[in-house]
Coordinates of C-alpha atoms in Angstrom, one line a residue:
M1 CA 0.0 0.0 0.0
A2 CA 1.3 3.5 -0.9
T3 CA 2.3 5.9 1.9
N4 CA -0.2 8.4 0.7
D5 CA -3.0 5.9 1.3
L6 CA -1.7 5.2 4.8
N7 CA -1.5 8.9 5.7
T8 CA -5.3 9.2 5.2
K9 CA -6.1 6.4 7.6
S10 CA -6.7 6.9 11.3
A11 CA -4.4 5.4 14.0
D12 CA -6.9 2.7 14.8
E13 CA -7.2 1.8 11.1
L14 CA -3.4 1.6 10.9
K15 CA -3.2 -0.7 13.9
Q16 CA -5.7 -3.0 12.3
H17 CA -3.9 -2.9 9.0
L18 CA -0.6 -3.7 10.8
L19 CA -2.3 -6.7 12.6
D20 CA -3.6 -8.0 9.2
L21 CA -0.1 -7.7 7.7
R22 CA 1.5 -9.6 10.6
K23 CA -1.0 -12.4 10.1
E24 CA -0.2 -12.5 6.4
Q25 CA 3.5 -12.5 7.2
F26 CA 3.0 -15.4 9.6
N27 CA 1.1 -17.4 7.0
L28 CA 3.7 -16.8 4.4
R29 CA 6.5 -17.9 6.7
M30 CA 4.6 -21.1 7.5
Q31 CA 4.2 -21.7 3.8
K32 CA 7.9 -21.2 3.2
G33 CA 8.8 -23.6 6.0
T34 CA 6.6 -26.3 4.5
G35 CA 7.9 -25.6 1.0
Q36 CA 4.4 -24.5 -0.3
L37 CA 5.4 -20.9 -1.0
S38 CA 5.0 -20.3 -4.7
Q39 CA 5.7 -16.6 -4.7
P40 CA 8.7 -15.8 -2.5
H41 CA 8.6 -12.1 -3.4
Q42 CA 5.4 -11.8 -1.3
L43 CA 7.5 -12.0 1.9
R44 CA 9.5 -9.0 0.9
R45 CA 6.4 -7.0 0.0
V46 CA 4.7 -7.7 3.3
R47 CA 7.8 -6.9 5.3
R48 CA 8.1 -3.5 3.6
D49 CA 4.4 -2.8 4.0
I50 CA 4.8 -3.5 7.7
A51 CA 7.7 -1.0 7.9
R52 CA 5.7 1.6 6.0
T53 CA 2.7 1.2 8.3
K54 CA 4.9 1.5 11.4
F55 CA 6.5 4.6 10.1
V56 CA 3.2 6.3 9.4
L57 CA 1.8 5.2 12.7
G58 CA 4.9 6.7 14.4
T59 CA 4.5 10.0 12.7
K60 CA 0.9 10.3 13.8
K61 CA 1.9 10.1 17.5

């Protein structure tokens, strides 16, 4: 998700988005561990989205 889109969200929405991203990251890590991950670039995308969300959340405080 783009940083501009994240800036328009409230802090509660960002926290929920962060929780969803962490769940997705966990699922992708489990798929990688069992050898079922077909798109390894998804791990990198989720990790970067988490960092973006945390950055925007920190600037809102």
